[in-house]
PDB file of C-alpha atoms in Angstrom:
ATOM      1  CA  MET A   1     -15.902  -6.993 -14.235  1.00  0.00           C
ATOM      2  CA  CYS A   2     -14.997  -4.616 -11.673  1.00  0.00           C
ATOM      3  CA  LYS A   3     -18.483  -3.883 -10.201  1.00  0.00           C
ATOM      4  CA  PRO A   4     -19.198  -7.801  -9.491  1.00  0.00           C
ATOM      5  CA  VAL A   5     -15.946  -8.024  -7.776  1.00  0.00           C
ATOM      6  CA  VAL A   6     -16.575  -4.930  -5.443  1.00  0.00           C
ATOM      7  CA  PHE A   7     -20.269  -6.087  -4.600  1.00  0.00           C
ATOM      8  CA  LEU A   8     -19.025  -9.553  -3.860  1.00  0.00           C
ATOM      9  CA  PHE A   9     -16.408  -8.029  -1.321  1.00  0.00           C
ATOM     10  CA  LEU A  10     -18.700  -5.718   0.370  1.00  0.00           C
ATOM     11  CA  GLY A  11     -21.364  -8.462   0.596  1.00  0.00           C
ATOM     12  CA  THR A  12     -18.812 -10.864   2.257  1.00  0.00           C
ATOM     13  CA  SER A  13     -17.582  -8.318   4.554  1.00  0.00           C
ATOM     14  CA  LEU A  14     -21.164  -7.496   5.567  1.00  0.00           C
ATOM     15  CA  LEU A  15     -22.028 -11.134   6.120  1.00  0.00           C
ATOM     16  CA  TYR A  16     -18.676 -12.171   7.685  1.00  0.00           C
ATOM     17  CA  MET A  17     -18.116  -9.527  10.256  1.00  0.00           C
ATOM     18  CA  PRO A  18     -21.320  -9.722  12.113  1.00  0.00           C
ATOM     19  CA  CYS A  19     -21.012 -13.459  12.364  1.00  0.00           C
ATOM     20  CA  VAL A  20     -17.353 -13.005  13.771  1.00  0.00           C
ATOM     21  CA  GLY A  21     -18.297 -10.374  16.157  1.00  0.00           C
ATOM     22  CA  SER A  22     -21.360 -12.385  17.678  1.00  0.00           C
ATOM     23  CA  LEU A  23     -19.142 -15.700  17.942  1.00  0.00           C
ATOM     24  CA  SER A  24     -16.378 -13.592  19.657  1.00  0.00           C
ATOM     25  CA  ILE A  25     -19.050 -12.210  22.046  1.00  0.00           C
ATOM     26  CA  TYR A  26     -20.268 -15.553  22.871  1.00  0.00           C
ATOM     27  CA  LYS A  27     -16.618 -16.898  23.372  1.00  0.00           C
ATOM     28  CA  HIS A  28     -15.762 -14.109  25.802  1.00  0.00           C
ATOM     29  CA  LEU A  29     -19.099 -14.624  27.893  1.00  0.00           C
ATOM     30  CA  GLN A  30     -18.321 -18.446  28.251  1.00  0.00           C
ATOM     31  CA  ASN A  31     -14.921 -17.840  29.290  1.00  0.00           C
ATOM     32  CA  ASN A  32     -15.800 -15.012  31.784  1.00  0.00           C
ATOM     33  CA  GLU A  33     -13.146 -12.725  29.893  1.00  0.00           C
ATOM     34  CA  THR A  34     -12.883  -9.160  29.754  1.00  0.00           C
ATOM     35  CA  ILE A  35     -14.228  -7.771  26.665  1.00  0.00           C
ATOM     36  CA  LEU A  36     -12.300  -4.956  25.028  1.00  0.00           C
ATOM     37  CA  SER A  37     -13.646  -2.598  22.455  1.00  0.00           C
ATOM     38  CA  PHE A  38     -11.909   0.406  21.080  1.00  0.00           C
ATOM     39  CA  GLY A  39     -10.270   0.947  24.551  1.00  0.00           C
ATOM     40  CA  LEU A  40     -13.337   0.084  26.340  1.00  0.00           C
ATOM     41  CA  SER A  41     -13.673  -2.999  28.806  1.00  0.00           C
ATOM     42  CA  THR A  42     -16.375  -4.768  30.427  1.00  0.00           C
ATOM     43  CA  LYS A  43     -16.274  -7.723  32.875  1.00  0.00           C
ATOM     44  CA  PHE A  44     -18.976 -10.326  32.534  1.00  0.00           C
ATOM     45  CA  TYR A  45     -19.183 -13.052  35.176  1.00  0.00           C
ATOM     46  CA  GLY A  46     -21.126 -15.758  33.111  1.00  0.00           C
ATOM     47  CA  ILE A  47     -23.802 -16.579  30.704  1.00  0.00           C
ATOM     48  CA  SER A  48     -26.204 -16.535  33.890  1.00  0.00           C
ATOM     49  CA  GLN A  49     -25.838 -12.748  34.184  1.00  0.00           C
ATOM     50  CA  PHE A  50     -25.934 -12.165  30.030  1.00  0.00           C
ATOM     51  CA  GLU A  51     -29.525 -10.574  30.268  1.00  0.00           C
ATOM     52  CA  SER A  52     -28.699  -8.279  33.142  1.00  0.00           C
ATOM     53  CA  ASN A  53     -25.628  -7.044  31.194  1.00  0.00           C
ATOM     54  CA  LEU A  54     -27.219  -6.821  27.886  1.00  0.00           C
ATOM     55  CA  ARG A  55     -28.164  -3.315  27.871  1.00  0.00           C
ATOM     56  CA  TYR A  56     -24.692  -2.244  28.810  1.00  0.00           C
ATOM     57  CA  PHE A  57     -22.718  -3.912  26.104  1.00  0.00           C
ATOM     58  CA  THR A  58     -25.388  -4.247  23.269  1.00  0.00           C
ATOM     59  CA  PRO A  59     -24.959  -0.750  21.864  1.00  0.00           C
ATOM     60  CA  LEU A  60     -21.200  -0.989  22.099  1.00  0.00           C
ATOM     61  CA  PHE A  61     -20.946  -4.024  19.958  1.00  0.00           C
ATOM     62  CA  ILE A  62     -23.470  -2.880  17.549  1.00  0.00           C
ATOM     63  CA  PHE A  63     -21.138  -0.188  16.977  1.00  0.00           C
ATOM     64  CA  ASP A  64     -18.156  -2.506  16.583  1.00  0.00           C
ATOM     65  CA  ILE A  65     -19.851  -4.876  14.301  1.00  0.00           C
ATOM     66  CA  ILE A  66     -20.876  -1.901  11.822  1.00  0.00           C
ATOM     67  CA  ILE A  67     -17.535  -0.139  11.998  1.00  0.00           C
ATOM     68  CA  TYR A  68     -15.540  -3.472  11.146  1.00  0.00           C
ATOM     69  CA  VAL A  69     -17.074  -3.122   7.591  1.00  0.00           C
ATOM     70  CA  PRO A  70     -15.460   0.098   6.751  1.00  0.00           C
ATOM     71  CA  MET A  71     -12.309  -0.878   8.504  1.00  0.00           C
ATOM     72  CA  VAL A  72     -12.153  -3.853   6.272  1.00  0.00           C
ATOM     73  CA  VAL A  73     -12.881  -1.948   3.124  1.00  0.00           C
ATOM     74  CA  SER A  74     -10.495   0.577   3.917  1.00  0.00           C
ATOM     75  CA  TYR A  75      -7.514  -1.862   4.603  1.00  0.00           C
ATOM     76  CA  GLY A  76      -8.608  -3.772   1.333  1.00  0.00           C
ATOM     77  CA  VAL A  77      -8.080  -0.480  -0.576  1.00  0.00           C
ATOM     78  CA  GLN A  78      -4.561   0.015   1.077  1.00  0.00           C
ATOM     79  CA  VAL A  79      -3.246  -3.405   0.704  1.00  0.00           C
ATOM     80  CA  ILE A  80      -5.115  -4.619  -2.587  1.00  0.00           C
ATOM     81  CA  LEU A  81      -6.320  -1.629  -4.658  1.00  0.00           C
ATOM     82  CA  ILE A  82      -3.163   0.614  -4.460  1.00  0.00           C
ATOM     83  CA  PRO A  83      -0.561  -1.770  -5.239  1.00  0.00           C
ATOM     84  CA  PHE A  84      -3.055  -2.998  -8.038  1.00  0.00           C
ATOM     85  CA  LEU A  85      -3.253   0.536  -9.616  1.00  0.00           C
ATOM     86  CA  CYS A  86       0.402   1.173  -9.382  1.00  0.00           C
ATOM     87  CA  ASN A  87       0.974  -2.549 -11.067  1.00  0.00           C
ATOM     88  CA  PHE A  88      -1.711  -1.568 -13.685  1.00  0.00           C
ATOM     89  CA  ILE A  89       0.073   1.825 -14.835  1.00  0.00           C
ATOM     90  CA  ALA A  90       3.496   0.234 -14.758  1.00  0.00           C
ATOM     91  CA  THR A  91       2.221  -2.623 -17.068  1.00  0.00           C
ATOM     92  CA  TYR A  92       0.624   0.025 -19.277  1.00  0.00           C
ATOM     93  CA  LEU A  93       3.986   1.884 -19.492  1.00  0.00           C
ATOM     94  CA  GLU A  94       5.579  -1.496 -20.357  1.00  0.00           C
ATOM     95  CA  TYR A  95       3.057  -1.866 -23.185  1.00  0.00           C
ATOM     96  CA  ILE A  96       4.155   1.573 -24.509  1.00  0.00           C
ATOM     97  CA  GLN A  97       7.800   0.359 -24.637  1.00  0.00           C
ATOM     98  CA  LEU A  98       6.469  -2.553 -26.606  1.00  0.00           C
ATOM     99  CA  ARG A  99       4.907  -0.169 -29.191  1.00  0.00           C
ATOM    100  CA  LEU A 100       8.138   1.904 -29.413  1.00  0.00           C
ATOM    101  CA  ASN A 101       9.822  -1.304 -30.336  1.00  0.00           C
ATOM    102  CA  ALA A 102       7.329  -1.877 -32.735  1.00  0.00           C
ATOM    103  CA  ILE A 103       8.001   1.413 -34.450  1.00  0.00           C
ATOM    104  CA  TYR A 104      11.490   0.280 -34.843  1.00  0.00           C
ATOM    105  CA  ILE A 105      10.374  -2.257 -36.891  1.00  0.00           C
ATOM    106  CA  GLU A 106       8.218  -0.208 -38.889  1.00  0.00           C
ATOM    107  CA  SER A 107      11.171   2.216 -39.493  1.00  0.00           C
ATOM    108  CA  LYS A 108      12.781  -0.674 -41.474  1.00  0.00           C
ATOM    109  CA  GLN A 109      10.132  -0.276 -44.027  1.00  0.00           C
ATOM    110  CA  THR A 110      10.188   2.290 -46.934  1.00  0.00           C
ATOM    111  CA  SER A 111       9.943   5.905 -46.662  1.00  0.00           C
ATOM    112  CA  GLN A 112       6.330   5.551 -47.754  1.00  0.00           C
ATOM    113  CA  SER A 113       5.576   4.493 -44.053  1.00  0.00           C
ATOM    114  CA  GLU A 114       6.722   7.788 -42.684  1.00  0.00           C
ATOM    115  CA  ALA A 115       3.284   9.190 -42.088  1.00  0.00           C
ATOM    116  CA  ARG A 116       2.299   5.930 -40.462  1.00  0.00           C
ATOM    117  CA  LEU A 117       5.391   6.220 -38.115  1.00  0.00           C
ATOM    118  CA  ILE A 118       4.557   9.777 -37.052  1.00  0.00           C
ATOM    119  CA  LYS A 119       0.685   8.507 -36.500  1.00  0.00           C
ATOM    120  CA  LEU A 120       1.987   5.808 -34.171  1.00  0.00           C
ATOM    121  CA  MET A 121       4.110   8.231 -32.433  1.00  0.00           C
ATOM    122  CA  LYS A 122       1.298  10.588 -31.851  1.00  0.00           C
ATOM    123  CA  GLY A 123      -0.645   7.589 -30.378  1.00  0.00           C
ATOM    124  CA  ILE A 124       2.095   7.008 -27.950  1.00  0.00           C
ATOM    125  CA  TYR A 125       2.303  10.496 -26.944  1.00  0.00           C
ATOM    126  CA  GLN A 126      -1.515  10.308 -26.274  1.00  0.00           C
ATOM    127  CA  ASP A 127      -0.923   7.044 -24.241  1.00  0.00           C
ATOM    128  CA  HIS A 128       1.770   8.492 -21.873  1.00  0.00           C
ATOM    129  CA  TYR A 129      -0.180  11.576 -21.340  1.00  0.00           C
ATOM    130  CA  ASP A 130      -3.099   9.358 -20.157  1.00  0.00           C
ATOM    131  CA  ALA A 131      -0.782   7.531 -17.900  1.00  0.00           C
ATOM    132  CA  MET A 132       0.423  11.020 -16.470  1.00  0.00           C
ATOM    133  CA  LYS A 133      -3.087  11.890 -15.807  1.00  0.00           C
ATOM    134  CA  PHE A 134      -3.806   8.455 -13.978  1.00  0.00           C
ATOM    135  CA  VAL A 135      -0.954   8.815 -11.780  1.00  0.00           C
ATOM    136  CA  LYS A 136      -1.772  12.441 -11.016  1.00  0.00           C
ATOM    137  CA  ALA A 137      -5.210  11.275 -10.000  1.00  0.00           C
ATOM    138  CA  LEU A 138      -3.759   8.545  -8.041  1.00  0.00           C
ATOM    139  CA  ASN A 139      -1.572  10.945  -6.079  1.00  0.00           C
ATOM    140  CA  GLU A 140      -4.417  13.456  -5.583  1.00  0.00           C
ATOM    141  CA  ILE A 141      -6.566  10.813  -4.007  1.00  0.00           C
ATOM    142  CA  PHE A 142      -4.121   8.696  -2.047  1.00  0.00           C
ATOM    143  CA  ASN A 143      -1.551  11.391  -0.973  1.00  0.00           C
ATOM    144  CA  GLY A 144      -2.703  11.670   2.386  1.00  0.00           C
ATOM    145  CA  VAL A 145      -2.727   7.855   2.884  1.00  0.00           C
ATOM    146  CA  PHE A 146       0.876   7.470   2.001  1.00  0.00           C
ATOM    147  CA  LEU A 147       1.748  10.389   3.986  1.00  0.00           C
ATOM    148  CA  VAL A 148       0.341   9.100   7.267  1.00  0.00           C
ATOM    149  CA  LYS A 149       1.771   5.626   6.341  1.00  0.00           C
ATOM    150  CA  VAL A 150       5.411   7.052   5.952  1.00  0.00           C
ATOM    151  CA  ALA A 151       4.878   9.188   9.134  1.00  0.00           C
ATOM    152  CA  ILE A 152       3.598   6.520  11.449  1.00  0.00           C
ATOM    153  CA  SER A 153       5.192   3.113  10.226  1.00  0.00           C
ATOM    154  CA  SER A 154       8.544   3.695  11.736  1.00  0.00           C
ATOM    155  CA  PHE A 155       7.063   4.419  15.061  1.00  0.00           C
ATOM    156  CA  LEU A 156       4.339   1.823  14.997  1.00  0.00           C
ATOM    157  CA  TYR A 157       6.919  -1.025  14.001  1.00  0.00           C
ATOM    158  CA  CYS A 158       9.436   0.290  16.741  1.00  0.00           C
ATOM    159  CA  LEU A 159       6.299  -0.447  19.281  1.00  0.00           C
ATOM    160  CA  LEU A 160       5.480  -3.865  17.759  1.00  0.00           C
ATOM    161  CA  PHE A 161       9.182  -5.043  17.742  1.00  0.00           C
ATOM    162  CA  PHE A 162       9.507  -3.694  21.331  1.00  0.00           C
ATOM    163  CA  ILE A 163       6.588  -5.889  22.488  1.00  0.00           C
ATOM    164  CA  LEU A 164       7.847  -8.769  20.845  1.00  0.00           C
ATOM    165  CA  THR A 165      10.927  -8.610  22.921  1.00  0.00           C
ATOM    166  CA  GLN A 166       8.581  -8.210  26.368  1.00  0.00           C
ATOM    167  CA  VAL A 167       6.229 -11.094  25.406  1.00  0.00           C
ATOM    168  CA  GLU A 168       6.769 -14.484  27.212  1.00  0.00           C
ATOM    169  CA  ASP A 169       3.486 -16.244  26.240  1.00  0.00           C
ATOM    170  CA  ASN A 170       3.980 -18.166  23.058  1.00  0.00           C
ATOM    171  CA  TYR A 171       0.380 -17.746  22.209  1.00  0.00           C
ATOM    172  CA  LEU A 172       0.583 -13.967  22.389  1.00  0.00           C
ATOM    173  CA  LEU A 173       4.041 -13.955  20.798  1.00  0.00           C
ATOM    174  CA  ILE A 174       2.729 -15.640  17.540  1.00  0.00           C
ATOM    175  CA  LYS A 175      -0.256 -13.230  17.276  1.00  0.00           C
ATOM    176  CA  ALA A 176       2.127 -10.407  17.578  1.00  0.00           C
ATOM    177  CA  VAL A 177       4.512 -11.786  14.979  1.00  0.00           C
ATOM    178  CA  ALA A 178       1.372 -12.087  12.606  1.00  0.00           C
ATOM    179  CA  LEU A 179       0.309  -8.619  13.226  1.00  0.00           C
ATOM    180  CA  VAL A 180       4.000  -7.254  12.547  1.00  0.00           C
ATOM    181  CA  ILE A 181       3.962  -9.491   9.046  1.00  0.00           C
ATOM    182  CA  CYS A 182       0.479  -8.119   7.998  1.00  0.00           C
ATOM    183  CA  LEU A 183       1.452  -4.574   8.727  1.00  0.00           C
ATOM    184  CA  GLN A 184       4.803  -5.132   7.230  1.00  0.00           C
ATOM    185  CA  LEU A 185       3.078  -6.518   4.168  1.00  0.00           C
ATOM    186  CA  ASP A 186       0.828  -3.554   3.795  1.00  0.00           C
ATOM    187  CA  VAL A 187       3.499  -1.006   3.329  1.00  0.00           C
ATOM    188  CA  LEU A 188       5.962  -3.311   1.527  1.00  0.00           C
ATOM    189  CA  LEU A 189       3.536  -4.094  -1.181  1.00  0.00           C
ATOM    190  CA  ILE A 190       2.894  -0.282  -1.857  1.00  0.00           C
ATOM    191  CA  CYS A 191       6.648   0.383  -1.884  1.00  0.00           C
ATOM    192  CA  ILE A 192       7.394  -2.614  -4.380  1.00  0.00           C
ATOM    193  CA  TYR A 193       4.872  -1.567  -6.957  1.00  0.00           C
ATOM    194  CA  GLY A 194       5.660   2.061  -6.405  1.00  0.00           C
ATOM    195  CA  ASP A 195       9.015   1.311  -7.306  1.00  0.00           C
ATOM    196  CA  ARG A 196       8.009  -0.814 -10.323  1.00  0.00           C
ATOM    197  CA  LEU A 197       6.141   2.304 -11.632  1.00  0.00           C
ATOM    198  CA  ILE A 198       9.169   4.439 -11.369  1.00  0.00           C
ATOM    199  CA  THR A 199      11.276   1.918 -13.299  1.00  0.00           C
ATOM    200  CA  GLN A 200       9.172   1.231 -16.133  1.00  0.00           C
ATOM    201  CA  SER A 201       8.529   5.071 -16.486  1.00  0.00           C
ATOM    202  CA  LEU A 202      12.140   5.530 -16.963  1.00  0.00           C
ATOM    203  CA  ASN A 203      12.491   2.431 -19.155  1.00  0.00           C
ATOM    204  CA  ILE A 204      10.321   4.525 -21.828  1.00  0.00           C
ATOM    205  CA  SER A 205      13.162   7.024 -22.322  1.00  0.00           C
ATOM    206  CA  VAL A 206      15.534   3.901 -23.133  1.00  0.00           C
ATOM    207  CA  ALA A 207      12.962   2.577 -25.508  1.00  0.00           C
ATOM    208  CA  CYS A 208      12.856   5.746 -27.416  1.00  0.00           C
ATOM    209  CA  TYR A 209      16.630   5.903 -27.521  1.00  0.00           C
ATOM    210  CA  ASP A 210      16.688   2.615 -29.120  1.00  0.00           C
ATOM    211  CA  VAL A 211      14.442   3.283 -31.898  1.00  0.00           C
ATOM    212  CA  LYS A 212      16.449   4.057 -35.266  1.00  0.00           C
ATOM    213  CA  TRP A 213      15.414   7.739 -34.939  1.00  0.00           C
ATOM    214  CA  TYR A 214      18.824   9.062 -36.917  1.00  0.00           C
ATOM    215  CA  ASN A 215      17.364   7.031 -39.956  1.00  0.00           C
ATOM    216  CA  ALA A 216      14.041   9.045 -39.734  1.00  0.00           C
ATOM    217  CA  SER A 217      12.747  12.414 -40.803  1.00  0.00           C
ATOM    218  CA  ILE A 218      13.543  15.590 -38.718  1.00  0.00           C
ATOM    219  CA  LYS A 219       9.927  15.759 -37.622  1.00  0.00           C
ATOM    220  CA  PHE A 220      10.098  12.053 -36.321  1.00  0.00           C
ATOM    221  CA  GLN A 221      13.466  12.793 -34.506  1.00  0.00           C
ATOM    222  CA  LYS A 222      12.223  15.896 -32.822  1.00  0.00           C
ATOM    223  CA  MET A 223       9.018  13.875 -31.590  1.00  0.00           C
ATOM    224  CA  ILE A 224      11.335  11.110 -30.206  1.00  0.00           C
ATOM    225  CA  ALA A 225      13.304  14.066 -28.516  1.00  0.00           C
ATOM    226  CA  MET A 226      10.449  15.326 -26.936  1.00  0.00           C
ATOM    227  CA  MET A 227       9.285  12.107 -25.498  1.00  0.00           C
ATOM    228  CA  ILE A 228      12.790  11.461 -24.134  1.00  0.00           C
ATOM    229  CA  MET A 229      12.474  14.781 -22.159  1.00  0.00           C
ATOM    230  CA  MET A 230       8.967  13.840 -20.878  1.00  0.00           C
ATOM    231  CA  THR A 231      10.111  10.614 -19.681  1.00  0.00           C
ATOM    232  CA  ASN A 232      13.207  11.943 -17.982  1.00  0.00           C
ATOM    233  CA  ILE A 233      11.008  12.847 -14.987  1.00  0.00           C
ATOM    234  CA  PRO A 234       9.610   9.329 -13.903  1.00  0.00           C
ATOM    235  CA  LEU A 235       5.775   8.959 -13.044  1.00  0.00           C
ATOM    236  CA  LYS A 236       5.707   7.952  -9.223  1.00  0.00           C
ATOM    237  CA  VAL A 237       3.324   7.874  -6.296  1.00  0.00           C
ATOM    238  CA  THR A 238       4.417  10.289  -3.554  1.00  0.00           C
ATOM    239  CA  ALA A 239       3.681  11.253   0.149  1.00  0.00           C
ATOM    240  CA  TRP A 240       2.843  14.742  -0.714  1.00  0.00           C
ATOM    241  CA  ASP A 241       6.179  16.549  -1.296  1.00  0.00           C
ATOM    242  CA  PHE A 242       7.977  14.475   1.591  1.00  0.00           C
ATOM    243  CA  GLY A 243       9.206  11.714  -0.749  1.00  0.00           C
ATOM    244  CA  ASP A 244       8.641   8.981  -3.042  1.00  0.00           C
ATOM    245  CA  ILE A 245       6.987   5.633  -2.511  1.00  0.00           C
ATOM    246  CA  SER A 246       9.671   3.245  -3.551  1.00  0.00           C
ATOM    247  CA  ILE A 247      11.922   0.521  -2.101  1.00  0.00           C
ATOM    248  CA  GLN A 248      14.393   3.147  -0.811  1.00  0.00           C
ATOM    249  CA  SER A 249      11.657   4.816   1.060  1.00  0.00           C
ATOM    250  CA  TYR A 250      10.847   1.194   2.632  1.00  0.00           C
ATOM    251  CA  GLY A 251      14.535   0.851   3.548  1.00  0.00           C
ATOM    252  CA  THR A 252      14.415   4.277   5.132  1.00  0.00           C
ATOM    253  CA  ILE A 253      11.418   3.530   7.172  1.00  0.00           C
ATOM    254  CA  MET A 254      13.308   0.042   8.453  1.00  0.00           C
ATOM    255  CA  ARG A 255      16.463   2.176   9.360  1.00  0.00           C
ATOM    256  CA  ARG A 256      14.303   4.636  11.500  1.00  0.00           C
ATOM    257  CA  THR A 257      12.594   1.763  13.011  1.00  0.00           C
ATOM    258  CA  TYR A 258      15.854   0.125  14.098  1.00  0.00           C
ATOM    259  CA  SER A 259      17.076   3.313  15.411  1.00  0.00           C
ATOM    260  CA  TYR A 260      13.852   4.157  17.458  1.00  0.00           C
ATOM    261  CA  PHE A 261      13.895   0.421  18.571  1.00  0.00           C
ATOM    262  CA  THR A 262      17.495   0.461  19.892  1.00  0.00           C
ATOM    263  CA  LEU A 263      16.508   3.691  21.877  1.00  0.00           C
ATOM    264  CA  MET A 264      13.415   2.421  23.416  1.00  0.00           C
ATOM    265  CA  HIS A 265      15.261  -0.956  24.236  1.00  0.00           C
ATOM    266  CA  ASN A 266      18.218   0.696  25.860  1.00  0.00           C
ATOM    267  CA  GLY A 267      16.039   3.087  27.755  1.00  0.00           C
ATOM    268  CA  SER A 268      14.018   0.063  29.046  1.00  0.00           C
ATOM    269  CA  GLU A 269      17.036  -1.793  30.235  1.00  0.00           C
ATOM    270  CA  GLU A 270      18.509   1.387  32.046  1.00  0.00           C
ATOM    271  CA  GLN A 271      15.185   1.608  33.934  1.00  0.00           C
ATOM    272  CA  GLU A 272      15.209  -1.787  34.766  1.00  0.00           C
ATOM    273  CA  GLY A 273      18.636  -1.672  36.074  1.00  0.00           C
ATOM    274  CA  ALA A 274      17.612   1.443  38.143  1.00  0.00           C
ATOM    275  CA  LYS A 275      14.962  -0.413  39.676  1.00  0.00           C
ATOM    276  CA  LEU A 276      17.047  -3.363  40.647  1.00  0.00           C
ATOM    277  CA  ASN A 277      19.617  -0.887  42.126  1.00  0.00           C
ATOM    278  CA  GLN A 278      16.884   0.327  44.121  1.00  0.00           C
ATOM    279  CA  ILE A 279      15.964  -2.833  45.741  1.00  0.00           C
TER     280      ILE A 279
END
């Protein structure tokens, strides 16, 4: 099921990006606008000089169109795949809680079901161990991504908010607001589902305690106690050792953003005031 979705996404990207890139080039040429590409710019003076300028900008935009595809795939991984994986494992932990509730129902039966209860508990042990391995692999793969996001998000948001206060053109303002929303959504989704992963992981210990373990055998009680000890440390995605990815970390990012924005805004006002005094 996953492979067709991945191929559909990649195929759409391969078809969509060249078309958008070509239309963008044609639009800029018609309007005699400056074409920007990864920090480089070229001024075109109309369609009549298209052929004479072709050799200058064609390699540049071929590179642009090619590089758009991995950019879209990379952003799709960050915005869609990482929150999906966090939500998937959180749902899996919620399923483990339901299985623990099923053990409570089983425990109401006769003592002949003791072996079955222990078997069910061993299955839950294995499921939780698989969840731990999954989260460990997720952290090993995306630790660098999380660290970069946490490190640059505050500074990036600060710059964008500062730009919003300086833009006077309504069209540019709408584009800037849309960019801020997209970038905010990127980090917010990861933090929301990362927080859900932590919550569901901690809820397993609560579900273990709700099992009528005190009416079971000593062996079963030890298994429940061991499970509670294992789940006291929640499963979570981290930015290496610099912090957990959760709603609290998103709040920290926004507080830093406000601090940096205030500092930059006050500095800009002081600079403008100094220029006015010189005049």
